[in-house]
Amino acid sequence: MKPEELEQTLVLIKPDALKNSLTGYVLSQLSEFHTGLSFAGAKIVHVNQLLAEEHYAEHRGKPFFPPLLEYIQGNVHYPDAPDKRRVIALVYRGPGAIQKIRDIAGPTNPHVAREKRPGCIRALGTIVPIKDAEGNVISERMDNLIHASANPTDAEREIKLWFRPVDIPSLMRAYPTEVCEEHFYFKGNQLYTTHEPESVCLLAPGDIVWKSDLEALHALQNGMPPCCSLQAVAAKYLINEDRE
Ligand code: GTP
Ligand code: MG
């Protein structure tokens, strides 16, 4: 198969879509019948602060970053029901997967989506003003129902952030893997190769890991610049663990 036929993309069905019971609608819009794409991975994720920050790292420092983190973590749509704070993370694969899903999702801003692309998924989204303590509007939040990777580089970074290799059947993996031969532990934003009290074991000998993650961990061990941050590697292993 040619590389473009194996193209993969990450889709997140966000908390506002779940709250508004649009999950089935989104899944049918993206179905193989309509798009020619098929699933490679799926998981229900209770998004923690680390994962939210890593996913939206490019927006760090922007005024809408804090409300964006609250939104993706489900705090906005389920303030009184922590058990319902979830997103559905999906990997789709197939020819032109990234552009096909971006087209069905539509423009980022739901108002623009309604004007320019009525019928797209984000045309059903909402813009919410963010106010300070005095009630002045200081920013806005775009509740736009789904996320879809923007390009192949983002898709690779995002799929590796949300999915371990073993979450994806081996025949459907798009990126190289390796077998880990050491222990790696994480605690207080630090990497350890031996167990520390209260540390989390990220990897153990025999685990299948994204090759680039292992390269990043080895670079960090040797004081070299890693291809992705320790937080980006660790976030995936802490998904649904309820500890950071
Ligand atoms: P995603 O698929 O969610 O990544 O959207 P996108 O690729 O169309 O947009 P982008 O990655 O630039 O932004 C990620 C998210 O940040 C968007 O879905 C919006 O919720 C939010 N966002 C992006 N740009 C703005 C902005 O200018 N203002 C506000 N308020 N929110 C923004
Ligand atoms: Mg984006």
Short mmCIF file of C-alpha atoms and ligand atoms in Angstrom, two decimals:
data_model
loop_
_atom_site.label_atom_id
_atom_site.label_comp_id
_atom_site.label_asym_id
_atom_site.label_seq_id
_atom_site.Cartn_x
_atom_site.Cartn_y
_atom_site.Cartn_z
CA MET A 1 0.00 0.00 0.00
CA LYS A 2 1.18 3.56 -0.73
CA PRO A 3 1.88 5.77 2.33
CA GLU A 4 -1.11 8.06 1.61
CA GLU A 5 -3.40 5.02 1.69
CA LEU A 6 -2.16 4.23 5.19
CA GLU A 7 -2.63 7.82 6.38
CA GLN A 8 -3.91 8.09 9.94
CA THR A 9 -5.57 10.88 11.90
CA LEU A 10 -6.67 11.47 15.48
CA VAL A 11 -10.28 12.42 16.18
CA LEU A 12 -11.54 13.45 19.61
CA ILE A 13 -15.25 13.53 20.29
CA LYS A 14 -15.21 16.32 22.88
CA PRO A 15 -17.29 16.68 26.08
CA ASP A 16 -19.84 19.05 24.47
CA ALA A 17 -20.63 16.41 21.83
CA LEU A 18 -21.13 13.80 24.56
CA LYS A 19 -23.28 16.19 26.64
CA ASN A 20 -25.48 16.98 23.62
CA SER A 21 -25.81 13.32 22.65
CA LEU A 22 -24.08 13.89 19.32
CA THR A 23 -21.70 10.92 19.58
CA GLY A 24 -23.73 8.71 17.28
CA TYR A 25 -24.19 11.55 14.81
CA VAL A 26 -20.43 12.22 14.66
CA LEU A 27 -19.63 8.52 14.28
CA SER A 28 -22.08 8.16 11.41
CA GLN A 29 -20.73 11.25 9.66
CA LEU A 30 -17.25 9.69 9.87
CA SER A 31 -18.35 6.14 9.07
CA GLU A 32 -16.58 3.98 6.51
CA PHE A 33 -19.67 4.16 4.31
CA HIS A 34 -19.37 7.98 4.06
CA THR A 35 -15.60 8.44 4.23
CA GLY A 36 -13.98 5.19 3.07
CA LEU A 37 -11.93 5.34 6.29
CA SER A 38 -11.75 2.68 8.97
CA PHE A 39 -10.99 2.59 12.70
CA ALA A 40 -7.51 1.67 13.91
CA GLY A 41 -8.05 2.61 17.57
CA ALA A 42 -10.69 3.79 20.04
CA LYS A 43 -10.68 4.61 23.75
CA ILE A 44 -12.68 6.47 26.41
CA VAL A 45 -10.40 8.95 28.17
CA HIS A 46 -10.86 10.97 31.35
CA VAL A 47 -8.52 13.81 30.31
CA ASN A 48 -6.11 15.00 33.02
CA GLN A 49 -4.24 18.31 33.15
CA LEU A 50 -1.00 16.83 31.78
CA LEU A 51 -2.67 15.30 28.72
CA ALA A 52 -4.74 18.44 28.06
CA GLU A 53 -1.64 20.65 28.21
CA GLU A 54 0.37 18.35 25.95
CA HIS A 55 -2.43 17.98 23.40
CA TYR A 56 -2.86 21.76 23.12
CA ALA A 57 0.85 22.63 23.71
CA GLU A 58 0.92 24.90 20.63
CA HIS A 59 -1.63 27.22 22.32
CA ARG A 60 0.22 27.56 25.66
CA GLY A 61 0.29 31.22 26.70
CA LYS A 62 -2.69 32.31 24.59
CA PRO A 63 -5.66 33.89 26.40
CA PHE A 64 -8.00 31.05 25.45
CA PHE A 65 -5.57 28.33 26.71
CA PRO A 66 -6.90 28.01 30.31
CA PRO A 67 -10.59 27.81 29.22
CA LEU A 68 -9.58 25.36 26.48
CA LEU A 69 -8.01 23.05 29.09
CA GLU A 70 -11.13 23.27 31.27
CA TYR A 71 -13.27 22.44 28.25
CA ILE A 72 -11.31 19.41 27.01
CA GLN A 73 -11.17 18.01 30.56
CA GLY A 74 -14.98 18.06 30.73
CA ASN A 75 -15.05 20.44 33.72
CA VAL A 76 -17.26 22.88 31.81
CA HIS A 77 -19.93 20.48 30.58
CA TYR A 78 -19.97 18.20 33.62
CA PRO A 79 -19.19 20.49 36.60
CA ASP A 80 -21.11 18.27 39.05
CA ALA A 81 -20.46 14.87 37.47
CA PRO A 82 -16.71 14.10 37.36
CA ASP A 83 -17.52 10.52 36.32
CA LYS A 84 -18.99 11.83 33.06
CA ARG A 85 -15.96 13.90 32.08
CA ARG A 86 -14.72 12.01 29.04
CA VAL A 87 -13.66 12.32 25.47
CA ILE A 88 -13.73 9.52 22.92
CA ALA A 89 -10.37 9.25 21.17
CA LEU A 90 -10.33 7.57 17.76
CA VAL A 91 -7.72 6.78 15.15
CA TYR A 92 -9.03 6.64 11.59
CA ARG A 93 -7.00 5.33 8.69
CA GLY A 94 -7.28 5.35 4.94
CA PRO A 95 -6.63 7.40 1.83
CA GLY A 96 -6.62 11.14 2.55
CA ALA A 97 -7.83 10.52 6.13
CA ILE A 98 -6.61 13.86 7.52
CA GLN A 99 -8.21 16.14 4.93
CA LYS A 100 -11.40 14.11 4.63
CA ILE A 101 -12.11 14.40 8.35
CA ARG A 102 -11.08 18.08 8.53
CA ASP A 103 -13.59 18.75 5.74
CA ILE A 104 -16.43 16.96 7.53
CA ALA A 105 -15.50 18.71 10.82
CA GLY A 106 -15.46 22.16 9.19
CA PRO A 107 -13.94 25.48 10.34
CA THR A 108 -12.65 25.82 13.93
CA ASN A 109 -15.05 28.64 14.81
CA PRO A 110 -18.68 27.40 14.92
CA HIS A 111 -20.01 30.78 13.70
CA VAL A 112 -17.75 30.62 10.65
CA ALA A 113 -18.71 26.97 10.21
CA ARG A 114 -22.44 27.86 10.11
CA GLU A 115 -21.84 30.65 7.63
CA LYS A 116 -19.35 28.98 5.31
CA ARG A 117 -20.05 25.25 5.63
CA PRO A 118 -23.62 24.63 6.82
CA GLY A 119 -23.98 20.90 7.38
CA CYS A 120 -20.47 20.35 8.72
CA ILE A 121 -20.14 18.97 12.27
CA ARG A 122 -18.81 22.19 13.83
CA ALA A 123 -21.80 24.15 12.47
CA LEU A 124 -23.54 22.59 15.51
CA GLY A 125 -20.97 24.08 17.93
CA THR A 126 -21.20 27.06 20.30
CA ILE A 127 -19.11 30.16 21.14
CA VAL A 128 -19.13 30.91 24.86
CA PRO A 129 -17.96 34.29 26.26
CA ILE A 130 -15.48 34.06 29.15
CA LYS A 131 -16.00 36.74 31.84
CA ASP A 132 -13.81 38.01 34.66
CA ALA A 133 -15.03 38.38 38.27
CA GLU A 134 -16.61 41.77 37.39
CA GLY A 135 -18.54 40.26 34.48
CA ASN A 136 -16.41 41.82 31.71
CA VAL A 137 -15.90 39.62 28.67
CA ILE A 138 -12.16 38.81 28.54
CA SER A 139 -12.05 35.94 26.09
CA GLU A 140 -14.21 33.32 24.42
CA ARG A 141 -14.32 29.55 24.21
CA MET A 142 -15.03 27.65 21.03
CA ASP A 143 -17.01 24.53 21.87
CA ASN A 144 -16.68 22.86 18.50
CA LEU A 145 -17.58 19.23 19.28
CA ILE A 146 -14.65 17.41 17.69
CA HIS A 147 -10.92 17.61 17.20
CA ALA A 148 -9.27 16.36 14.02
CA SER A 149 -5.52 16.36 13.30
CA ALA A 150 -4.47 19.16 10.94
CA ASN A 151 -1.54 17.54 9.06
CA PRO A 152 0.61 14.36 9.06
CA THR A 153 3.11 15.74 11.59
CA ASP A 154 0.36 16.69 14.06
CA ALA A 155 -1.43 13.38 13.45
CA GLU A 156 1.70 11.40 14.36
CA ARG A 157 2.38 13.48 17.47
CA GLU A 158 -1.25 13.28 18.60
CA ILE A 159 -1.76 9.55 17.91
CA LYS A 160 1.43 8.80 19.86
CA LEU A 161 0.23 11.07 22.68
CA TRP A 162 -3.18 9.40 23.09
CA PHE A 163 -2.42 5.78 22.13
CA ARG A 164 0.13 3.17 23.15
CA PRO A 165 1.14 0.81 20.34
CA VAL A 166 -0.84 -2.01 21.96
CA ASP A 167 -4.03 0.09 21.76
CA ILE A 168 -3.79 -0.35 17.98
CA PRO A 169 -3.74 -3.79 16.30
CA SER A 170 -0.20 -4.42 15.02
CA LEU A 171 -1.27 -4.61 11.35
CA MET A 172 -2.83 -1.14 11.67
CA ARG A 173 0.11 0.68 13.29
CA ALA A 174 1.52 3.45 11.12
CA TYR A 175 4.65 4.23 13.15
CA PRO A 176 7.66 2.08 14.06
CA THR A 177 7.72 0.32 17.43
CA GLU A 178 10.42 -1.32 19.54
CA VAL A 179 10.56 -3.62 22.52
CA CYS A 180 11.68 -1.81 25.67
CA GLU A 181 14.52 -3.44 27.59
CA GLU A 182 14.63 -1.30 30.72
CA HIS A 183 12.41 0.06 33.44
CA PHE A 184 11.34 3.70 33.26
CA TYR A 185 9.59 5.43 36.16
CA PHE A 186 8.02 8.90 36.37
CA LYS A 187 7.61 11.10 39.42
CA GLY A 188 7.38 14.88 39.83
CA ASN A 189 8.17 15.49 36.15
CA GLN A 190 11.39 13.48 36.45
CA LEU A 191 12.47 10.27 34.77
CA TYR A 192 14.00 7.41 36.82
CA THR A 193 15.33 4.00 35.83
CA THR A 194 14.92 2.52 39.29
CA HIS A 195 11.83 2.56 41.46
CA GLU A 196 11.28 5.61 43.64
CA PRO A 197 8.57 5.74 46.30
CA GLU A 198 5.30 6.98 44.71
CA SER A 199 6.72 6.87 41.20
CA VAL A 200 4.69 5.44 38.32
CA CYS A 201 6.20 2.70 36.18
CA LEU A 202 5.86 3.93 32.59
CA LEU A 203 7.65 1.06 30.89
CA ALA A 204 9.07 -2.32 31.81
CA PRO A 205 11.27 -4.78 29.89
CA GLY A 206 9.22 -6.49 27.18
CA ASP A 207 6.76 -3.61 26.68
CA ILE A 208 6.10 -2.55 23.09
CA VAL A 209 6.71 1.17 22.72
CA TRP A 210 6.74 3.77 19.97
CA LYS A 211 10.34 3.84 18.73
CA SER A 212 10.43 7.65 18.93
CA ASP A 213 9.31 7.55 22.59
CA LEU A 214 12.16 5.21 23.47
CA GLU A 215 14.59 7.47 21.59
CA ALA A 216 13.28 10.46 23.57
CA LEU A 217 13.74 8.62 26.89
CA HIS A 218 17.28 7.55 25.96
CA ALA A 219 18.13 11.12 24.90
CA LEU A 220 16.83 12.44 28.23
CA GLN A 221 18.91 9.84 30.11
CA ASN A 222 22.01 11.00 28.24
CA GLY A 223 21.34 14.73 28.63
CA MET A 224 20.64 15.14 24.89
CA PRO A 225 17.71 17.10 23.40
CA PRO A 226 14.75 14.69 23.06
CA CYS A 227 12.51 14.49 19.96
CA CYS A 228 9.50 14.97 22.24
CA SER A 229 9.14 16.01 25.87
CA LEU A 230 9.13 13.62 28.82
CA GLN A 231 5.64 14.92 29.62
CA ALA A 232 4.43 13.93 26.12
CA VAL A 233 5.71 10.37 26.65
CA ALA A 234 4.46 10.10 30.24
CA ALA A 235 0.98 11.56 29.56
CA LYS A 236 -0.03 8.53 27.51
CA TYR A 237 0.97 6.06 30.24
CA LEU A 238 -0.99 8.05 32.83
CA ILE A 239 -4.24 8.00 30.80
CA ASN A 240 -7.09 6.80 33.02
CA GLU A 241 -4.60 6.02 35.82
CA ASP A 242 -6.00 8.82 37.99
CA ARG A 243 -2.53 9.90 39.14
CA GLU A 244 -0.10 12.45 37.77
P1 GTP B 1 -8.79 21.21 16.82
O1 GTP B 1 -9.24 20.16 15.86
O2 GTP B 1 -9.61 21.24 18.11
O3 GTP B 1 -7.30 21.18 17.07
O4 GTP B 1 -9.14 22.58 16.12
P2 GTP B 1 -8.40 23.27 14.93
O5 GTP B 1 -7.23 22.47 14.46
O6 GTP B 1 -9.45 23.62 13.93
O7 GTP B 1 -7.91 24.56 15.65
P3 GTP B 1 -6.59 24.79 16.51
O8 GTP B 1 -5.75 23.56 16.61
O9 GTP B 1 -5.95 26.04 16.00
O10 GTP B 1 -7.20 25.10 17.95
C1 GTP B 1 -7.50 24.11 18.90
C2 GTP B 1 -8.72 24.56 19.70
O11 GTP B 1 -8.40 25.79 20.36
C3 GTP B 1 -9.93 24.86 18.83
O12 GTP B 1 -10.74 23.72 18.64
C4 GTP B 1 -10.64 25.93 19.63
O13 GTP B 1 -11.48 25.34 20.63
C5 GTP B 1 -9.51 26.66 20.32
N1 GTP B 1 -9.11 27.86 19.57
C6 GTP B 1 -8.26 27.93 18.50
N2 GTP B 1 -8.11 29.18 18.06
C7 GTP B 1 -8.86 29.94 18.88
C8 GTP B 1 -9.09 31.34 18.97
O14 GTP B 1 -8.60 32.15 18.18
N3 GTP B 1 -9.93 31.76 19.97
C9 GTP B 1 -10.51 30.91 20.86
N4 GTP B 1 -11.32 31.39 21.79
N5 GTP B 1 -10.30 29.58 20.81
C10 GTP B 1 -9.48 29.09 19.83
MG MG B 2 -5.72 21.74 15.73
#
